[in-house]
Coordinates of C-alpha atoms in Angstrom, one line a residue:
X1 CA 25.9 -82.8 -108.3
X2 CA 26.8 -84.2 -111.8
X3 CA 30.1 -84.8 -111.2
X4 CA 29.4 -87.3 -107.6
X5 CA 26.7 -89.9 -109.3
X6 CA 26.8 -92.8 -107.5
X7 CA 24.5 -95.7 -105.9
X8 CA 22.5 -95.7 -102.9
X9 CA 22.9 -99.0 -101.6
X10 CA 22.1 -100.5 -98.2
X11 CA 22.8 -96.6 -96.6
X12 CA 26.0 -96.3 -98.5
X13 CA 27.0 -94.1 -101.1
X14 CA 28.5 -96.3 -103.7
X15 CA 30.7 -94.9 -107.0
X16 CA 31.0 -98.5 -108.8
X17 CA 33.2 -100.7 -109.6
X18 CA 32.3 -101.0 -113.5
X19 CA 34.4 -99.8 -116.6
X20 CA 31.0 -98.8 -118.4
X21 CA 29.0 -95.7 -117.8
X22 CA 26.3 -93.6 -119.5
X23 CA 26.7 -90.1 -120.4
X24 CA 24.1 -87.2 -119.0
X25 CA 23.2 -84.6 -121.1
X26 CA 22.5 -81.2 -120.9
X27 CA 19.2 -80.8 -123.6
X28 CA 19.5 -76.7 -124.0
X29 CA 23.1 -77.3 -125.0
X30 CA 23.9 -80.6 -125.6
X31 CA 26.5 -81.3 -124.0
X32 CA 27.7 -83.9 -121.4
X33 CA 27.6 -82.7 -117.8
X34 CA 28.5 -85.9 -116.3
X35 CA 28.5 -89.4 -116.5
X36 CA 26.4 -92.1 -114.2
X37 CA 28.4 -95.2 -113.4
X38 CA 26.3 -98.7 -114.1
X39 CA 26.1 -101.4 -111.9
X40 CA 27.7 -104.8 -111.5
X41 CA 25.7 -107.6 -111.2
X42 CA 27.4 -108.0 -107.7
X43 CA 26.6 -104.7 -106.8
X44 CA 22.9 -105.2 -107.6
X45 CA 22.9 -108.4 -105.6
X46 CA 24.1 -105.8 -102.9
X47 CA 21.1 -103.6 -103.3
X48 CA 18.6 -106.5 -103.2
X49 CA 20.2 -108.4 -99.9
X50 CA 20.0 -104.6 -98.5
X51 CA 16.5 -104.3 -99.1
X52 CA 15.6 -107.8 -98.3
X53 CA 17.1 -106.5 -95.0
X54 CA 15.7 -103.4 -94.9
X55 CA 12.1 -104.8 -95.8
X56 CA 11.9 -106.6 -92.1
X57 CA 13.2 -103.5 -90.6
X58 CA 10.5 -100.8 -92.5
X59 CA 7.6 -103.5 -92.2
X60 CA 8.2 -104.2 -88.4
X61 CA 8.0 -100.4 -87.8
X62 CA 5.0 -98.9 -86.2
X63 CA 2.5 -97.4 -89.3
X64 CA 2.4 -94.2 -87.2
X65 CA 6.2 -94.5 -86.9
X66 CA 6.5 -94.7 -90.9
X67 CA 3.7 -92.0 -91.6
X68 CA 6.4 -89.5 -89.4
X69 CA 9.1 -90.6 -91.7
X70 CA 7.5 -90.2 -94.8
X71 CA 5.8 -87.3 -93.8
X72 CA 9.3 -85.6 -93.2
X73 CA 10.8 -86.5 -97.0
X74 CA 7.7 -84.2 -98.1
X75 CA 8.8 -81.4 -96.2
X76 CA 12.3 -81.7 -96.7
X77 CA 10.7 -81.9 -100.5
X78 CA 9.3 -78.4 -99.9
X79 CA 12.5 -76.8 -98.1
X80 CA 15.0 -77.6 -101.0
X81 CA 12.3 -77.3 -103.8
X82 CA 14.8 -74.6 -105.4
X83 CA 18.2 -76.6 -105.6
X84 CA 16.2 -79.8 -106.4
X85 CA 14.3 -77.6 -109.6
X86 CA 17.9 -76.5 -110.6
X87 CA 19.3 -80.0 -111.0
X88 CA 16.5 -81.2 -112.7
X89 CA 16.3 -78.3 -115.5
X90 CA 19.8 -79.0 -116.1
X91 CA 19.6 -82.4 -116.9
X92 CA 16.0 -82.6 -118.0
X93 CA 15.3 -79.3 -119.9
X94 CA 12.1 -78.4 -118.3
X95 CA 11.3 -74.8 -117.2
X96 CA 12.0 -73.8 -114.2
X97 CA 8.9 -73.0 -112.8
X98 CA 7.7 -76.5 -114.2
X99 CA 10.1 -77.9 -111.9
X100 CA 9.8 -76.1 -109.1
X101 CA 5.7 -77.3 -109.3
X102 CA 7.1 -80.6 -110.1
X103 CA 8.8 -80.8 -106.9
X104 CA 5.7 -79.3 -104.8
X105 CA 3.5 -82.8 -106.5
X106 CA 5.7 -85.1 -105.5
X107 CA 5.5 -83.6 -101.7
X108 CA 1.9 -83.5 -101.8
X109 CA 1.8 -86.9 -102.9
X110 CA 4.4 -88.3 -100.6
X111 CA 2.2 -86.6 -97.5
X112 CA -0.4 -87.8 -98.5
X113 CA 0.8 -91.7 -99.0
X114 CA 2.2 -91.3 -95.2
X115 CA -1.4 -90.3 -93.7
X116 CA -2.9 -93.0 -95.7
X117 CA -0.4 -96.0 -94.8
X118 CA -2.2 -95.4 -91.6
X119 CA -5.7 -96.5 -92.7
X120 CA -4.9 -99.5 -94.7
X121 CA -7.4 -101.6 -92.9
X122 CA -8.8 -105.0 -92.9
X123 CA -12.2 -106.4 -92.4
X124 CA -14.3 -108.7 -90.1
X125 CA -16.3 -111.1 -92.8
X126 CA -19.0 -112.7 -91.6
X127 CA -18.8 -116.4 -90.9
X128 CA -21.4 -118.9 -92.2
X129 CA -20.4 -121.7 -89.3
X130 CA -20.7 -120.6 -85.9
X131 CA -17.9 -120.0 -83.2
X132 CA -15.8 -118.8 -85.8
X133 CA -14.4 -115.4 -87.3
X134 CA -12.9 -114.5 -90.7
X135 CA -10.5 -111.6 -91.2
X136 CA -8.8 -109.8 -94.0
X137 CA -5.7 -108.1 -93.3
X138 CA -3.6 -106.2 -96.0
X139 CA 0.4 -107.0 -95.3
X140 CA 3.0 -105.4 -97.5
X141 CA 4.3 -107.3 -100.4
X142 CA 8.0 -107.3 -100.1
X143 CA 10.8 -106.1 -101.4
X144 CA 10.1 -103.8 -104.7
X145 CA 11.6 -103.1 -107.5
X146 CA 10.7 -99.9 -109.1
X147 CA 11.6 -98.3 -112.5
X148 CA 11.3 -95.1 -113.5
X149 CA 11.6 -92.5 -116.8
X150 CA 12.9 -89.4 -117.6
X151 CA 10.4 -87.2 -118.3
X152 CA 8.8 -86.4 -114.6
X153 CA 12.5 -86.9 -112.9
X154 CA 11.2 -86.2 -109.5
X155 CA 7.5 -87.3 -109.2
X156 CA 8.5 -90.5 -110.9
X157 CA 11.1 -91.9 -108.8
X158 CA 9.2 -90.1 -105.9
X159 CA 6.2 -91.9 -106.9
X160 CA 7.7 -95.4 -106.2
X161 CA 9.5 -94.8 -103.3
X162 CA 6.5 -93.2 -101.4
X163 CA 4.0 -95.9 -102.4
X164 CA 6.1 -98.4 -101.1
X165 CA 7.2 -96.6 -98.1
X166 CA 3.9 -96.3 -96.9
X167 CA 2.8 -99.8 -97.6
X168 CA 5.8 -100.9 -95.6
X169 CA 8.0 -101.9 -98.4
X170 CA 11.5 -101.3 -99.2
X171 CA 12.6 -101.0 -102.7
X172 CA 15.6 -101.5 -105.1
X173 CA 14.6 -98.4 -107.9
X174 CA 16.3 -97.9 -111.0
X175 CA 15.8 -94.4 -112.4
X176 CA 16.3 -93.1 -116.0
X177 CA 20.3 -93.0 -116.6
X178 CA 19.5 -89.9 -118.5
X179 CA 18.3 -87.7 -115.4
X180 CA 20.0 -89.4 -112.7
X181 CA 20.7 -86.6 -110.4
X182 CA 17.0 -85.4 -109.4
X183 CA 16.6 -89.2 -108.2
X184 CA 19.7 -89.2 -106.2
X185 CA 18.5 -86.3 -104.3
X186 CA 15.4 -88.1 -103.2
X187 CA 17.7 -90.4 -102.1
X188 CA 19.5 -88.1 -99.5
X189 CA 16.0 -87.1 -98.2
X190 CA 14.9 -90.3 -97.7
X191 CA 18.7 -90.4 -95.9
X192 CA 17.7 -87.5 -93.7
X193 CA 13.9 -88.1 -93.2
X194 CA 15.6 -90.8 -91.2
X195 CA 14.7 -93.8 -93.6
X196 CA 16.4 -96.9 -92.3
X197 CA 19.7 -98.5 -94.3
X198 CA 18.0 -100.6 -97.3
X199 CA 15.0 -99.5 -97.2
X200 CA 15.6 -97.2 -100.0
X201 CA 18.4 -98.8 -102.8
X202 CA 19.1 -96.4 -106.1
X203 CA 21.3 -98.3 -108.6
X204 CA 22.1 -97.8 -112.7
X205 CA 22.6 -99.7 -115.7
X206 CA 21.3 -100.7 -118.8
X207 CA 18.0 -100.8 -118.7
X208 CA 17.3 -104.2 -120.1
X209 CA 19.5 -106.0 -118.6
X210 CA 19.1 -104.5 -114.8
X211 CA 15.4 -104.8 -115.1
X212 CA 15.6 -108.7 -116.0
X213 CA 18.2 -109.6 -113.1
X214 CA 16.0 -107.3 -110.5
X215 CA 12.4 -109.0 -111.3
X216 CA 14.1 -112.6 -111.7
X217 CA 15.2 -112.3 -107.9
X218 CA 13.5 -113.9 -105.3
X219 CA 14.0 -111.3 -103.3
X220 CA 11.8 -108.9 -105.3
X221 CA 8.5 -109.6 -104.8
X222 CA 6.5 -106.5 -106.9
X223 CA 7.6 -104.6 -109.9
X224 CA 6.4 -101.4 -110.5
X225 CA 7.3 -99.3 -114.1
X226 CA 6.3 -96.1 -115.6
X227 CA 7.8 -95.8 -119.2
X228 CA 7.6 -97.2 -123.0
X229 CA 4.9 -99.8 -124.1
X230 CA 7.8 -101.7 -125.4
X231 CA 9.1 -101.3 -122.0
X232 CA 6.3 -102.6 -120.4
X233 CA 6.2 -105.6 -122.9
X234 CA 9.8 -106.6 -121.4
X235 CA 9.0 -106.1 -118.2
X236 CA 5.3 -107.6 -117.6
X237 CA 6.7 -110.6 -119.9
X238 CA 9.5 -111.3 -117.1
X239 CA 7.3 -110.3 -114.3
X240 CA 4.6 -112.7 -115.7
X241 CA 6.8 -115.3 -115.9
X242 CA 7.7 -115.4 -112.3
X243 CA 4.0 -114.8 -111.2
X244 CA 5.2 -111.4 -109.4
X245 CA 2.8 -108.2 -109.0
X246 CA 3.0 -106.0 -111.6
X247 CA 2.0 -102.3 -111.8
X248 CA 2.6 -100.7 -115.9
X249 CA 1.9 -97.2 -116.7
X250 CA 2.6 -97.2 -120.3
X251 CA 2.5 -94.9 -122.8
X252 CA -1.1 -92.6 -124.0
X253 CA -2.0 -90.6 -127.0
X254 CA -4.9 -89.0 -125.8
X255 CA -7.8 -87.5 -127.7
X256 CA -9.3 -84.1 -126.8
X257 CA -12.7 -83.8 -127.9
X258 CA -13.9 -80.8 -128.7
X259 CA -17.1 -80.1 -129.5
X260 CA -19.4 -77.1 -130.4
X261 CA -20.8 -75.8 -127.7
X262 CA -17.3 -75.5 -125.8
X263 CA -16.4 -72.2 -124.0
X264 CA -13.3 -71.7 -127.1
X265 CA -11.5 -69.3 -124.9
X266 CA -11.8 -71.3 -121.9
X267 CA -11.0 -74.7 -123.9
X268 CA -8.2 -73.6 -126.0
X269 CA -6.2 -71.5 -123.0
X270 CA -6.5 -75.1 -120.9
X271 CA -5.5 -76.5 -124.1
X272 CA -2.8 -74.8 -125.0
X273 CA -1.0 -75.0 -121.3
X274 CA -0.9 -78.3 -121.1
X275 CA -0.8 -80.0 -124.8
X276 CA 3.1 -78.0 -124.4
X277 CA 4.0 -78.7 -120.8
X278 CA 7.1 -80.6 -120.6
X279 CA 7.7 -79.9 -124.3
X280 CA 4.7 -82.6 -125.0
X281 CA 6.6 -84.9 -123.0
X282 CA 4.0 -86.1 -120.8
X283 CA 2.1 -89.7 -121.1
X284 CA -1.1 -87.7 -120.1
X285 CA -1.1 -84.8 -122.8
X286 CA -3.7 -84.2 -125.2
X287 CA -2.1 -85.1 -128.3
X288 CA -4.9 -85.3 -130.5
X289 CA -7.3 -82.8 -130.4
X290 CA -10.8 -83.6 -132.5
X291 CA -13.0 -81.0 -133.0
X292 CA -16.7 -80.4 -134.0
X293 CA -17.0 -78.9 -138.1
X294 CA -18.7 -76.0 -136.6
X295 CA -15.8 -75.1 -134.0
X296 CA -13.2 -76.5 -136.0
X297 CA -11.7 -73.4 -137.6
X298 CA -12.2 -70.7 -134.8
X299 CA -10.3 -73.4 -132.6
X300 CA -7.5 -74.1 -134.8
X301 CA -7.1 -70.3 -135.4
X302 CA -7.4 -69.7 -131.6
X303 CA -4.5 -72.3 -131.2
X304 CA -2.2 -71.6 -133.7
X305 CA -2.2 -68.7 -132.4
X306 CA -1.4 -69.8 -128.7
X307 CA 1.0 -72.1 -130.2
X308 CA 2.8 -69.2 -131.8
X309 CA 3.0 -67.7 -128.3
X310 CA 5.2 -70.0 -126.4
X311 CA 8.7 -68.6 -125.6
X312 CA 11.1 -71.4 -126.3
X313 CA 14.1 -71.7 -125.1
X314 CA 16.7 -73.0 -122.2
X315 CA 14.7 -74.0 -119.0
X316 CA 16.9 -71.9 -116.1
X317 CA 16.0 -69.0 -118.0
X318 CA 12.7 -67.6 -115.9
X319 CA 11.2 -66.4 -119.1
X320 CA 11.2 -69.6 -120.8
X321 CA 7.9 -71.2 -121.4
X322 CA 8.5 -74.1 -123.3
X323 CA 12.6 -75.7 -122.6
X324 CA 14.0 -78.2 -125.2
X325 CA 13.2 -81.8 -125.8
X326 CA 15.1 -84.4 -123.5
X327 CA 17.3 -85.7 -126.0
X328 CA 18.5 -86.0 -129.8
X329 CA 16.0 -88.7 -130.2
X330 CA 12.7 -87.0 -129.6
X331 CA 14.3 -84.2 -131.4
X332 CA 14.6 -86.3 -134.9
X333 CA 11.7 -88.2 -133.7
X334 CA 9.4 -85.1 -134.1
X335 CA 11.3 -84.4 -137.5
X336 CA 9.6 -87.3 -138.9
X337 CA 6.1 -87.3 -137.7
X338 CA 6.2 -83.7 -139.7
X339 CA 7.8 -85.3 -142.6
X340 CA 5.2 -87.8 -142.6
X341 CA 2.2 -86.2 -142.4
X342 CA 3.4 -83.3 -144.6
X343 CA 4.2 -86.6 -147.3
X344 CA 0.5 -87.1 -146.7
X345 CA -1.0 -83.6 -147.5
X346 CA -1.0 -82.2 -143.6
X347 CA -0.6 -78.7 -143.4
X348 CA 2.1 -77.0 -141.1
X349 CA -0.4 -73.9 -139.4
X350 CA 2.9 -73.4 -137.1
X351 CA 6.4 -74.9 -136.2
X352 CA 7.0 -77.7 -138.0
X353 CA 11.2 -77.5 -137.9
X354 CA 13.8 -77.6 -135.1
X355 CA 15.3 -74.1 -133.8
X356 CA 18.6 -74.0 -133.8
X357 CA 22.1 -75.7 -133.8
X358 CA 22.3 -76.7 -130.0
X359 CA 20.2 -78.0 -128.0
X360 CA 17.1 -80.3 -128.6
X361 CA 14.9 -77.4 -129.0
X362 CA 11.7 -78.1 -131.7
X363 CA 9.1 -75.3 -131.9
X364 CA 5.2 -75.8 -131.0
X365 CA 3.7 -77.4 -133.8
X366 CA 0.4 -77.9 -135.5
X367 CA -0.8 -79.8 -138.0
X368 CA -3.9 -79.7 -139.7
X369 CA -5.2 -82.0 -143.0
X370 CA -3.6 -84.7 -141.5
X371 CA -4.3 -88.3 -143.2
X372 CA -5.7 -90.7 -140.8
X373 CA -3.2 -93.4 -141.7
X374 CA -0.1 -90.4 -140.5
X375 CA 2.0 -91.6 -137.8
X376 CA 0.7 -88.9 -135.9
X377 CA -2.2 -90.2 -135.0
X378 CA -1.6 -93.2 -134.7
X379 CA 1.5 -93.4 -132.4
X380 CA 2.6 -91.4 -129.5
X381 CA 4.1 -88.2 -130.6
X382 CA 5.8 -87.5 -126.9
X383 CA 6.9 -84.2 -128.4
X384 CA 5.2 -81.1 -129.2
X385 CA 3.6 -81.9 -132.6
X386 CA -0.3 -81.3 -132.6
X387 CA -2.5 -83.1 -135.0
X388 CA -6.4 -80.9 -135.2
X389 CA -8.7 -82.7 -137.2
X390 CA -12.5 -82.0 -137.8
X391 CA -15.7 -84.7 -136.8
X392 CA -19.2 -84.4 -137.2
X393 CA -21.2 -86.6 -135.0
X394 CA -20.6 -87.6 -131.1
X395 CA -20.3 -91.0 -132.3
X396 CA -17.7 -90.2 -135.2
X397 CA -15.6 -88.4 -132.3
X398 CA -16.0 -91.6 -129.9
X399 CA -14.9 -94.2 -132.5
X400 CA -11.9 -92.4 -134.0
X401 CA -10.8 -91.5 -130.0
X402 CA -11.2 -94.9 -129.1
X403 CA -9.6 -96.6 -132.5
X404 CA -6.3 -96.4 -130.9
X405 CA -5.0 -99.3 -129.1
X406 CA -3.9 -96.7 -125.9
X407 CA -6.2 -95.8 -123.1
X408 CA -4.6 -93.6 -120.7
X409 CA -6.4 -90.3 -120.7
X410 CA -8.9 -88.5 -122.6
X411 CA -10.4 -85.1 -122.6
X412 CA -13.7 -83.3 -123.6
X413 CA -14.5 -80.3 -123.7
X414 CA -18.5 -79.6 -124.0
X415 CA -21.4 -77.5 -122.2
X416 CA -23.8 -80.1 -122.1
X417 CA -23.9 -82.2 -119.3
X418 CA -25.8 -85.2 -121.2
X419 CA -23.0 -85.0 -123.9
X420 CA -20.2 -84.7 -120.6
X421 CA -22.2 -88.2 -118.7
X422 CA -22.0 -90.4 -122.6
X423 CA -18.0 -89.3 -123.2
X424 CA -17.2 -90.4 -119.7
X425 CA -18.6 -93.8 -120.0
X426 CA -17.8 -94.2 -123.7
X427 CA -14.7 -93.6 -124.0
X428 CA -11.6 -96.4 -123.2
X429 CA -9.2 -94.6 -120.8
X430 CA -8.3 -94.7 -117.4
X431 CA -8.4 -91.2 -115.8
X432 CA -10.7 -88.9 -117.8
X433 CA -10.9 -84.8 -117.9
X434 CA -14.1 -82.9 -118.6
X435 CA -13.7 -79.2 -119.4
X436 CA -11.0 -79.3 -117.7
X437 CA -7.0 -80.8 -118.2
X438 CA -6.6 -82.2 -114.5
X439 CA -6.6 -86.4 -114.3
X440 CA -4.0 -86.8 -111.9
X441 CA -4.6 -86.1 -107.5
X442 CA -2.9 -88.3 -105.0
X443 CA -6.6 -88.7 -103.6
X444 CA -7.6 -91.0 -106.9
X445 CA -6.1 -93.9 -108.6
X446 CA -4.2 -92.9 -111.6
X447 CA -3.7 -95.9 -115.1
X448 CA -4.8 -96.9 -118.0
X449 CA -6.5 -99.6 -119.7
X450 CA -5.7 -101.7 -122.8
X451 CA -2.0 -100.9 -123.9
X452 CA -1.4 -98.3 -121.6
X453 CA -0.8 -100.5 -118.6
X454 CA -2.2 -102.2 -115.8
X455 CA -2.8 -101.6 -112.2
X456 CA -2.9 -97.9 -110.5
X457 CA -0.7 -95.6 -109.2
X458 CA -2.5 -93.0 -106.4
X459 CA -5.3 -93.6 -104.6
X460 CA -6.1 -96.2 -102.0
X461 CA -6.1 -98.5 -104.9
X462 CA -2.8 -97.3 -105.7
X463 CA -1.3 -98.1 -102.3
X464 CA -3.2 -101.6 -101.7
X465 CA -1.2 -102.7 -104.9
X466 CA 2.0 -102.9 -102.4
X467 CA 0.1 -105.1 -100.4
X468 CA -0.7 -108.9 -100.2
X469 CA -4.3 -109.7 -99.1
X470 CA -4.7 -112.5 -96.1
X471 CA -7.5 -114.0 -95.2
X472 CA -7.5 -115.6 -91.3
X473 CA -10.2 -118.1 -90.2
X474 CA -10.3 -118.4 -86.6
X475 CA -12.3 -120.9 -85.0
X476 CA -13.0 -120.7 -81.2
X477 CA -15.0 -121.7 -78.3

């Protein structure tokens, strides 16, 4: 697959025309397993005359007639789950199992857009003049143009094409150059789902520069991004400048609150699983775990000792539990949030050092002691470096959670319900887990607040975000 990238554009497979390209990695070995051309601007003006094309096409067609569509890319989802996985442990790193479940999401989510493209309804409003009638209908915004990262290299791209396929969009996406081969399959599904030409446009290029020439089109007419907070700065700037909608899901570093009376073996098992899916590389992760005094030692003992557990190592083996990080940067990133916090007085209680001479690979790491000015807890670690540190009082726990300026997820963990009801509506986040590490379900809407974004992703609210509303007075009689 590596060695045929190319561009989706208006139903044709394109190679480019362009001298540059970008090279794609391999993260267990590091080495270069192909290279994904970058577009022209002449080739991106292409893909957005093809979707402006393709949106009066794909909005024109029966909801019924799209939910059949869409419904189809979920299945074919589901029947090449295994080759899909493969490609993306190869260029992404994550196990293989990981992918495989990776791939089953992004079908559930994609079904479940197509059944509820059918129900976006209007309203009857009633009018305060007589003989007359106001309605509000939902139509679909436009021509989109989606960006997406590295890290979830199927539910991502996936994501953005299914929300505006069942709004009735088309879009012009620009996936993450480093894992371009997972979104290119998508492509070929939405190809044999039956997806009309330009409805669904997949170029590359620098990410800067593509993103600024998509949003300042006319033709686009809603940006959606899931990546960096610096990203998002570039993007909503642009996007605010030419008064487009605009859906960011930013960066998190989300606190796990911990507090006494928490089942440990229930709380540090959840805990464990998911602080090192993905390596840490997930926007959602509980990257900061605070726990109560009286707890605090039995819990970090409980997961250090998890911690120590995790078989690392390449992703297509089976056994692997934990693959390497995406690329050299997180790598050397996670290098220096140890060296800082250990500069500080934090204590290494396990991992702490890369593992290795190839690959990307960084061992499960905890740190406890850590100084409250340590990088570590105050920026996103996106890795698998683990700051524990003790609190006292509920309050204490709310304030340093909520200190941060990021307010994506949050966790707590807690056997008292009146504790559970106060953490949910103290804390600043957008999806929030109680004993439990699920905050993401096609059925809700899925964001956060302050510098972790705006809009939603999921949910109805997710899907109306495609959508212009209209309101039509009628007077008759």
């Amino acid at each position: 697959m590596h060695d045929s990238l190319a561009f989706l554009i208006d139903g044709e497979w394109v190679r480019g025309r362009n001298e540059q390209s970008g090279a794609v990695v391999n993260p267990a070995t590091g080495q270069e397993i192909g290279r994904v051309p970058f577009a022209t601007t002449d080739e991106l003006d292409q893909a957005l005359l093809a979707a402006e094309r393709g949106f009066k096409i794909w909005r024109s067609t029966l909801p019924v007639d799209r939910a059949n569509v869409i419904r189809k890319i979920a299945a074919l989802l589901r029947e090449q789950v295994n080759a899909i996985a493969q490609v993306m442990t190869l260029e992404q790193g994550k196990p293989i199992a990981e992918a495989r479940g990776e791939v089953f999401a992004t079908a559930e989510l994609t079904e479940w857009l197509a059944d509820e493209g059918r129900r976006v309804y209007g309203r009857i409003v009633q009018s305060r003049v007589p003989n007359t009638r106001t309605l509000v209908v939902h139509e679909p915004v436009g021509p989109v143009a989606g960006f997406s990262p590295w890290n979830f290299p199927c539910m991502m791209p996936g994501r953005k094409i299914a929300h505006a396929l069942a709004a009735g969009c088309s879009i012009v996406l620009k996936p993450a150059e480093e894992t371009p081969a997972t979104a290119l399959v998508l492509g070929r599904i939405c190809e044999q789902a039956g997806v009309p030409k330009g409805v669904v446009n997949i170029v590359f290029g620098e990410p800067a520069k593509v993103s600024e020439y998509l949003i300042r089109s006319p033709i686009i007419r809603k940006i959606t991004l899931t990546g960096s907070n610096n990203a998002g700065r570039h993007v909503g700037r642009i996007a605010g400048e030419e008064f487009k909608k605009c859906t960011l899901e930013l960066g998190g570093h989300a606190p796990a609150i911990v507090f006494d009376d928490a089942d440990l073996d229930r709380t540090v098992s959840l805990s464990v699983t998911s602080r090192f899916r993905n390596a840490g590389q997930v926007c959602t992760s509980p990257s900061r775990f605070l726990v109560q005094e009286k707890m605090f030692d039995r819990f970090v003992e409980a997961f250090t000792a998890g911690a120590k557990g995790i078989l690392v190592g390449d992703g297509a083996d089976p056994k692997t539990k934990m693959g390497p990080l995406a690329n050299a940067r997180r790598r050397d990133a996670m290098e220096a949030f140890v060296d800082d916090a250990t500069s500080g007085g934090a204590q290494v209680r396990a991992g702490g050092r890369c593992i290795g001479n190839r690959g990307y690979f960084f061992e499960p790491t905890i740190l406890t002691d850590v100084s409250p000015n340590a990088k570590i807890l105050v920026n996103e670690p996106f890795g698998p470096v683990t700051p524990i540190v003790p609190f006292r009082t509920f309050d204490e726990a709310i304030a340093e959670a909520n200190r941060l300026p990021y307010g994506l997820a949050a966790y707590c963990f807690t056997t008292s319900q009146s504790r559970s009801a106060r953490f949910a509506e103290a804390i600043d986040a957008g999806v929030v887990a109680i004993n439990g590490v699920t905050v993401t379900a096609p059925e809700g809407p899925f964001g956060g607040v302050k510098e972790s974004g705006i809009g939603r992703e999921s949910g109805i609210e997710g899907l109306l975000e495609y959508t212009n509303a209209k309101t039509v007075t009628e007077t008759y009689g």
